PDB file of C-alpha atoms in Angstrom:
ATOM      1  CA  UNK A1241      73.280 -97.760 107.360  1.00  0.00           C
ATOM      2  CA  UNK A1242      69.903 -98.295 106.077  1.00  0.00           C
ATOM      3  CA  UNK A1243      67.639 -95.373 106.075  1.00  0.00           C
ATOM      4  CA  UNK A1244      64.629 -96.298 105.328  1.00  0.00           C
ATOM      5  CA  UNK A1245      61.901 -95.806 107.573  1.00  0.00           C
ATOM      6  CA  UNK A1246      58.517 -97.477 105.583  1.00  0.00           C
ATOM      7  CA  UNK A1247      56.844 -99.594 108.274  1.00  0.00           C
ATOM      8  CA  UNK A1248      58.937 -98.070 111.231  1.00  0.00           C
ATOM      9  CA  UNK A1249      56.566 -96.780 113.755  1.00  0.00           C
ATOM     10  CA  UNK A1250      57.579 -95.603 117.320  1.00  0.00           C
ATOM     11  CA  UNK A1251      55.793 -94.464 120.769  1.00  0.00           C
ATOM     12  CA  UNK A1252      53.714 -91.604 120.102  1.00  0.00           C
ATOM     13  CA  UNK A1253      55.633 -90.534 124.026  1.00  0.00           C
ATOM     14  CA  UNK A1254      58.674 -89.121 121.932  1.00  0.00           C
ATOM     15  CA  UNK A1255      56.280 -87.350 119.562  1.00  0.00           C
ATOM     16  CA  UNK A1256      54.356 -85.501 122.550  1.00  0.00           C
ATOM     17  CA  UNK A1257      57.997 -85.011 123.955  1.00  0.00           C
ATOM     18  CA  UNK A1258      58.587 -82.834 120.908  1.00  0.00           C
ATOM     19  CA  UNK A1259      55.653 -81.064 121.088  1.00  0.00           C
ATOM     20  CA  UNK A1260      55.697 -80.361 124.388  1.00  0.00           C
ATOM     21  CA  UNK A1261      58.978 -79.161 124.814  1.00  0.00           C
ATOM     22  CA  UNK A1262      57.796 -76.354 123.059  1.00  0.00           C
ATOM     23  CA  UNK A1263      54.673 -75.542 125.264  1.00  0.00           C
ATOM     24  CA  UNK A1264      54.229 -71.809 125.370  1.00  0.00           C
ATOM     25  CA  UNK A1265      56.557 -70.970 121.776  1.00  0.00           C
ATOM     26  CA  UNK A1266      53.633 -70.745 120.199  1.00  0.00           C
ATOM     27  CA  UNK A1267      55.380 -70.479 116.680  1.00  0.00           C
ATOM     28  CA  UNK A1268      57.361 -73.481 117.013  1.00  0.00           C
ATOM     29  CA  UNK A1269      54.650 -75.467 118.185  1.00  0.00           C
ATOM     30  CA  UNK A1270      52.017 -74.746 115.760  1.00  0.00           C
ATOM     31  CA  UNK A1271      54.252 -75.904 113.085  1.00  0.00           C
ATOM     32  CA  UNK A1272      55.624 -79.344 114.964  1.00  0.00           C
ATOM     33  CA  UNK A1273      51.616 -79.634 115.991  1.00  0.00           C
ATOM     34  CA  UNK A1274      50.638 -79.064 111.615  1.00  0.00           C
ATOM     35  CA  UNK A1275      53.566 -82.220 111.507  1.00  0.00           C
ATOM     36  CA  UNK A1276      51.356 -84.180 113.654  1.00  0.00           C
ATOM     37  CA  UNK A1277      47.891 -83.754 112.565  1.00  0.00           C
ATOM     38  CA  UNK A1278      46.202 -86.970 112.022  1.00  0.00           C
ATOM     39  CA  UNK A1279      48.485 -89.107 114.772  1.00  0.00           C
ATOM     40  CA  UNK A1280      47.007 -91.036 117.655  1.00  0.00           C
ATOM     41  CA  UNK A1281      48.330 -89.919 120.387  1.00  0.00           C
ATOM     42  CA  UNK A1282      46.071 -90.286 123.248  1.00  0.00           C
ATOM     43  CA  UNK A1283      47.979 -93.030 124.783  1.00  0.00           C
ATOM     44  CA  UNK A1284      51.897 -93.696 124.810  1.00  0.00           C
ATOM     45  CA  UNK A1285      50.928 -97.466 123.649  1.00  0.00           C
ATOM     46  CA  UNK A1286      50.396 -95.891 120.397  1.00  0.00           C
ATOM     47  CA  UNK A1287      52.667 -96.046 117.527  1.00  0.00           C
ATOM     48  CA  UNK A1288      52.834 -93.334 115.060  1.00  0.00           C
ATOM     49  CA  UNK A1289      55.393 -93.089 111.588  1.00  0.00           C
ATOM     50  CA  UNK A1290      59.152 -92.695 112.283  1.00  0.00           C
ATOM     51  CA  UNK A1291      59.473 -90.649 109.225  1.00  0.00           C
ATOM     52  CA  UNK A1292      57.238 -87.643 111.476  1.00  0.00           C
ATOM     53  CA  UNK A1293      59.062 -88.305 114.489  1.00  0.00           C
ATOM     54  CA  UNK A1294      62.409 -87.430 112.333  1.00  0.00           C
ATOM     55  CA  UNK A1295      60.679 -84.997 110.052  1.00  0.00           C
ATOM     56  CA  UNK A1296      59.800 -82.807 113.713  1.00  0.00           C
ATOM     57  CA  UNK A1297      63.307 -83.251 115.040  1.00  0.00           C
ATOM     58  CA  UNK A1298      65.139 -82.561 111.874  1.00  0.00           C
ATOM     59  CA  UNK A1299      62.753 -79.021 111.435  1.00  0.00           C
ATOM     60  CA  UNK A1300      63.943 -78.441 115.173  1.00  0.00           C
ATOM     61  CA  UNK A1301      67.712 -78.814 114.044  1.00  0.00           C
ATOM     62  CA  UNK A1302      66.874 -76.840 111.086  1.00  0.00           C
ATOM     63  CA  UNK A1303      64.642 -74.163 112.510  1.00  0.00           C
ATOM     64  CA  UNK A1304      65.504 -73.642 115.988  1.00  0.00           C
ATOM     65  CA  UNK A1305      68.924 -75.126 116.036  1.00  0.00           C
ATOM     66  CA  UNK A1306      71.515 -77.905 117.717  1.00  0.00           C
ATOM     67  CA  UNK A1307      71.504 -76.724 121.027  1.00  0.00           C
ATOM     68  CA  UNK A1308      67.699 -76.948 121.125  1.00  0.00           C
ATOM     69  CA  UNK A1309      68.040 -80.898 119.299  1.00  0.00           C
ATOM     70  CA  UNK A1310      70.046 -81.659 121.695  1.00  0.00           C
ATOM     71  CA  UNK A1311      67.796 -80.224 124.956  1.00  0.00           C
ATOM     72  CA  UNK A1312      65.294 -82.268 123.249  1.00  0.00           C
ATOM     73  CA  UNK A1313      67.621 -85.187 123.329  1.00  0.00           C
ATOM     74  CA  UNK A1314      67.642 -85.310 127.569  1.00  0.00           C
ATOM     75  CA  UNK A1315      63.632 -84.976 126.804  1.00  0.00           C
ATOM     76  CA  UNK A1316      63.846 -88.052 125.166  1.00  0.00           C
ATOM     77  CA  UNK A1317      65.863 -89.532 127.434  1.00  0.00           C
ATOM     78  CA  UNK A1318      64.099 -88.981 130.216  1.00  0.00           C
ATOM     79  CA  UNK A1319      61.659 -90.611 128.973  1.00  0.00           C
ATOM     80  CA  UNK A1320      63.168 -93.624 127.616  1.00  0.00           C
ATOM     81  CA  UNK A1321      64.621 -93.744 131.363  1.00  0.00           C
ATOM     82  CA  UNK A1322      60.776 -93.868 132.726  1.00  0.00           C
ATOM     83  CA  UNK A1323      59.677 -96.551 130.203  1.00  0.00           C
ATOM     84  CA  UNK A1324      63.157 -98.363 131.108  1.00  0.00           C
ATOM     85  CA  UNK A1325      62.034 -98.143 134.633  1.00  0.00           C
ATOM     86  CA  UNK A1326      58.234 -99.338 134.192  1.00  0.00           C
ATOM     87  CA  UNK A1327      59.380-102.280 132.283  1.00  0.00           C
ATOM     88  CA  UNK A1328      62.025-103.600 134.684  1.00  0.00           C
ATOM     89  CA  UNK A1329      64.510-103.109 132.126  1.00  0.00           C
ATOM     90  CA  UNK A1330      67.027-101.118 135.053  1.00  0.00           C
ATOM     91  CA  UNK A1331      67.083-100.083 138.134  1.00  0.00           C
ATOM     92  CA  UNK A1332      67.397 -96.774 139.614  1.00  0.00           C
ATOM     93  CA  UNK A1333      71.069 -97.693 140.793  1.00  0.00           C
ATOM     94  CA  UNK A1334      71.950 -98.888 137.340  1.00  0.00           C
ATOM     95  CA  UNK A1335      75.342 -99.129 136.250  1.00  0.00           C
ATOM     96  CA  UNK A1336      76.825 -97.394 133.043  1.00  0.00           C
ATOM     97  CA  UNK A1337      76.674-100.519 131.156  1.00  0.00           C
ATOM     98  CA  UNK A1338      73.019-101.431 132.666  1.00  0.00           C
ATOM     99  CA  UNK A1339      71.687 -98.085 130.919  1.00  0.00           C
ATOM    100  CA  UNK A1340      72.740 -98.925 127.765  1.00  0.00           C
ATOM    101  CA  UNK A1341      71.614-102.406 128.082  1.00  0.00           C
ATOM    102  CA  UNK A1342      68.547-100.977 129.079  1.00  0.00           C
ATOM    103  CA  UNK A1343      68.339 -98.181 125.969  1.00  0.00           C
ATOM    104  CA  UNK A1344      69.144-100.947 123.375  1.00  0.00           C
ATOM    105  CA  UNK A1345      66.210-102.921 125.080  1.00  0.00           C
ATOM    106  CA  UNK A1346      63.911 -99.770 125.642  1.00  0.00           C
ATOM    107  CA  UNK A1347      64.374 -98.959 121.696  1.00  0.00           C
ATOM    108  CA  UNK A1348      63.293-102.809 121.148  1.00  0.00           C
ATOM    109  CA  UNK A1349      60.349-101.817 123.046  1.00  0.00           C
ATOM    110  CA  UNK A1350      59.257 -98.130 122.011  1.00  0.00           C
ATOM    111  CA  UNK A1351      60.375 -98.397 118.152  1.00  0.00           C
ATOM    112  CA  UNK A1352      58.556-100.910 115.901  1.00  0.00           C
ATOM    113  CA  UNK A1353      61.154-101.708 112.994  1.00  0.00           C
ATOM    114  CA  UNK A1354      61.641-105.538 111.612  1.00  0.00           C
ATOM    115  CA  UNK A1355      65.033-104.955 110.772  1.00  0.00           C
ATOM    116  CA  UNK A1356      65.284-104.578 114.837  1.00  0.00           C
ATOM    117  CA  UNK A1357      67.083-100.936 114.230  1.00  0.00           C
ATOM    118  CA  UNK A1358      68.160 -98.937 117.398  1.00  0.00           C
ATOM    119  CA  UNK A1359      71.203 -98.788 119.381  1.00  0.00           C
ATOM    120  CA  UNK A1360      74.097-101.453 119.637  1.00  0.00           C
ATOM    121  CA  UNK A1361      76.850-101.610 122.474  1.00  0.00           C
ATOM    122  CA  UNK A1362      80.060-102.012 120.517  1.00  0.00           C
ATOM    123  CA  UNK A1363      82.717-101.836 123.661  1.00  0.00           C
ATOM    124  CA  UNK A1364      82.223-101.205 127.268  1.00  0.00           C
ATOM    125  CA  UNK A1365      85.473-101.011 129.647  1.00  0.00           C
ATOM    126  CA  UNK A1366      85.681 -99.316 133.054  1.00  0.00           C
ATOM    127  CA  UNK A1367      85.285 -95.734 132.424  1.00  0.00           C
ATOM    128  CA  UNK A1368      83.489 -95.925 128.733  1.00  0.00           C
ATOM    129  CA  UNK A1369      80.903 -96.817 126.573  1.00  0.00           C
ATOM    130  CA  UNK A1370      80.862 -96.880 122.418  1.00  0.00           C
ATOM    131  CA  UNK A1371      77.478 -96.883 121.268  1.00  0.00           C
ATOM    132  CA  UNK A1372      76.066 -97.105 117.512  1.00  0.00           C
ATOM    133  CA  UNK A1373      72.901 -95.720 116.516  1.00  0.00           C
ATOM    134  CA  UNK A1374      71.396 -98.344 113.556  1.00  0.00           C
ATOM    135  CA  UNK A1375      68.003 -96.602 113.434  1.00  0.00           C
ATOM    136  CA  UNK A1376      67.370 -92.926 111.546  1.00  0.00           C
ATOM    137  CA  UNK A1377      67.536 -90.820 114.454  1.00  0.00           C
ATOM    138  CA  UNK A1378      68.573 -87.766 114.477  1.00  0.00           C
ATOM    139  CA  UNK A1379      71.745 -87.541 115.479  1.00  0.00           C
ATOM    140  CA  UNK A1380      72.605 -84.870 117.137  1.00  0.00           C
ATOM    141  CA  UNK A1381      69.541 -85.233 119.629  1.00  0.00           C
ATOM    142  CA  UNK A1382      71.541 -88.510 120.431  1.00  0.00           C
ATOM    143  CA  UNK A1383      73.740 -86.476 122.518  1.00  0.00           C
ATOM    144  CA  UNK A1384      71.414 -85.303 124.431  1.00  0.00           C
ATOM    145  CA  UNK A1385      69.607 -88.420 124.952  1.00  0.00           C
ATOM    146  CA  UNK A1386      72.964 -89.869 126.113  1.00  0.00           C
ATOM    147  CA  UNK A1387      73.830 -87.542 128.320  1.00  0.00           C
ATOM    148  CA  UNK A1388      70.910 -87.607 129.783  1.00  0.00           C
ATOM    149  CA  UNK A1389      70.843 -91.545 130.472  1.00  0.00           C
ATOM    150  CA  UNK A1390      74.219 -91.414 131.345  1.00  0.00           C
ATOM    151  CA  UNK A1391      74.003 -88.606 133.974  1.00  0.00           C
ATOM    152  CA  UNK A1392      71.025 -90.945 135.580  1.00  0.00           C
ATOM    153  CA  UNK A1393      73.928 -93.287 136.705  1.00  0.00           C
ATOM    154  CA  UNK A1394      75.784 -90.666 138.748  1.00  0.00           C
ATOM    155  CA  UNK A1395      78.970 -90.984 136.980  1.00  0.00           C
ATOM    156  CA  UNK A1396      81.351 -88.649 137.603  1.00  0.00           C
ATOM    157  CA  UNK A1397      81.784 -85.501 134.418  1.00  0.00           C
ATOM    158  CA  UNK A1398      79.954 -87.631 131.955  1.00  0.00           C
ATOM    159  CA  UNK A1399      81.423 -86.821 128.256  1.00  0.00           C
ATOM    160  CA  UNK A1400      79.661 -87.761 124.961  1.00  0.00           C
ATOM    161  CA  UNK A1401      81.501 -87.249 121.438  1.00  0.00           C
ATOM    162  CA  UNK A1402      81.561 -88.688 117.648  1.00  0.00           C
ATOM    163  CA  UNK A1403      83.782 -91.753 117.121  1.00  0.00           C
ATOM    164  CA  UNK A1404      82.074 -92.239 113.926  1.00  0.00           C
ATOM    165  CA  UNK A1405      79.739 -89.891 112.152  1.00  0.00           C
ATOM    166  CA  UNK A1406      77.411 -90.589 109.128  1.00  0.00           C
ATOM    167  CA  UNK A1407      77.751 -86.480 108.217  1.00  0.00           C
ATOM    168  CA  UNK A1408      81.249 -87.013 107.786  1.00  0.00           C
ATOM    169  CA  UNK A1409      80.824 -90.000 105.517  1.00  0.00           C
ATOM    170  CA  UNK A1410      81.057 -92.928 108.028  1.00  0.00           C
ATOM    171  CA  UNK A1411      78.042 -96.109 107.604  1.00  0.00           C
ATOM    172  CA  UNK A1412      77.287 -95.649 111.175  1.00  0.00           C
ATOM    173  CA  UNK A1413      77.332 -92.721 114.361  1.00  0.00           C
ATOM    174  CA  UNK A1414      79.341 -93.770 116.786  1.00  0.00           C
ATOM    175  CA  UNK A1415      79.292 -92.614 120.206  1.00  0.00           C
ATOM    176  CA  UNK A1416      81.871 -92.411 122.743  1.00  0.00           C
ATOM    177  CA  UNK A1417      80.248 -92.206 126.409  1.00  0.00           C
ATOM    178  CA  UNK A1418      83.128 -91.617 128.746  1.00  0.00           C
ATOM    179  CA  UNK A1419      83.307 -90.274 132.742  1.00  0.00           C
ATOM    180  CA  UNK A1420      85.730 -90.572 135.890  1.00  0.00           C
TER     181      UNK A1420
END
């Protein structure tokens, strides 16, 4: 997978998100606020560096830990759900498959990157989805972010796990989205 984020900008949205998951943890803030300084982010239309956005959720992995990456993953997926939403890219009776249509096209939308880096649908069947992440996201947020899409369908005892994992020397993280 290629790393590199030079020239990858995003919606400053997921940068608030980060911040303001921490409103209140004062400690945790003022650091992921000092990460920030100097970013636009008076307006969601905004794009800011990838390389923050992933510096502030990789401290948050670091720092706080996985289970608070991953709460910040259904953060982000809530709001990749409302900018899915505002752009017509689903419905709120979307299917499984929809979503994830709608995330790869969402990414398109909220992440600036010319190598087109985000999310890919490699299989979809009945009761699963296999999604790779292309872009330098942090990967365990992802399964929070999935979950959190996925759980907007209504499915029935929504899983996410690894097919694939970069950490474990794979190119790519792939995710298995399964339900009943």
């Amino acid at each position: 997978m290629n790393n590199s984020t030079q020239g990858v900008t995003l919606s400053s949205a997921f940068v608030k998100d980060v911040i303001d998951l921490y409103e209140g943890k004062e400690s945790f803030q003022k650091e992921l606020k000092r990460m920030a300084v100097g970013l636009d982010m008076s307006s969601a239309m905004k794009f800011v560096p990838m390389e923050i956005y992933n510096s502030m959720c990789n401290w948050i992995e670091a720092q706080i830990g996985q289970v608070n990456t991953k709460k910040l993953g259904r953060r982000i997926g809530s709001t990749a759900y409302s900018g899915m939403l505002a752009n017509g890219l689903i419905t709120s009776d979307a299917t499984p498959k929809q979503m994830m249509e709608g995330l790869v096209k969402v990414a398109s939308l909220m992440i600036k990157d010319a190598e087109k880096r985000g999310w890919v649908i490699l299989e979809s069947g009945p009761k699963h989805i296999i999604m790779r992440r292309t872009q330098t996201f942090n990967s365990t947020l992802q399964f929070g972010l999935l979950d959190e899409l996925i759980r907007k369908t209504k499915v029935v005892s929504p899983k996410v796990e690894y097919i694939k994992s970069v950490a474990a020397g794979d190119e790519f993280d792939d995710y298995k989205i399964s339900w009943f």
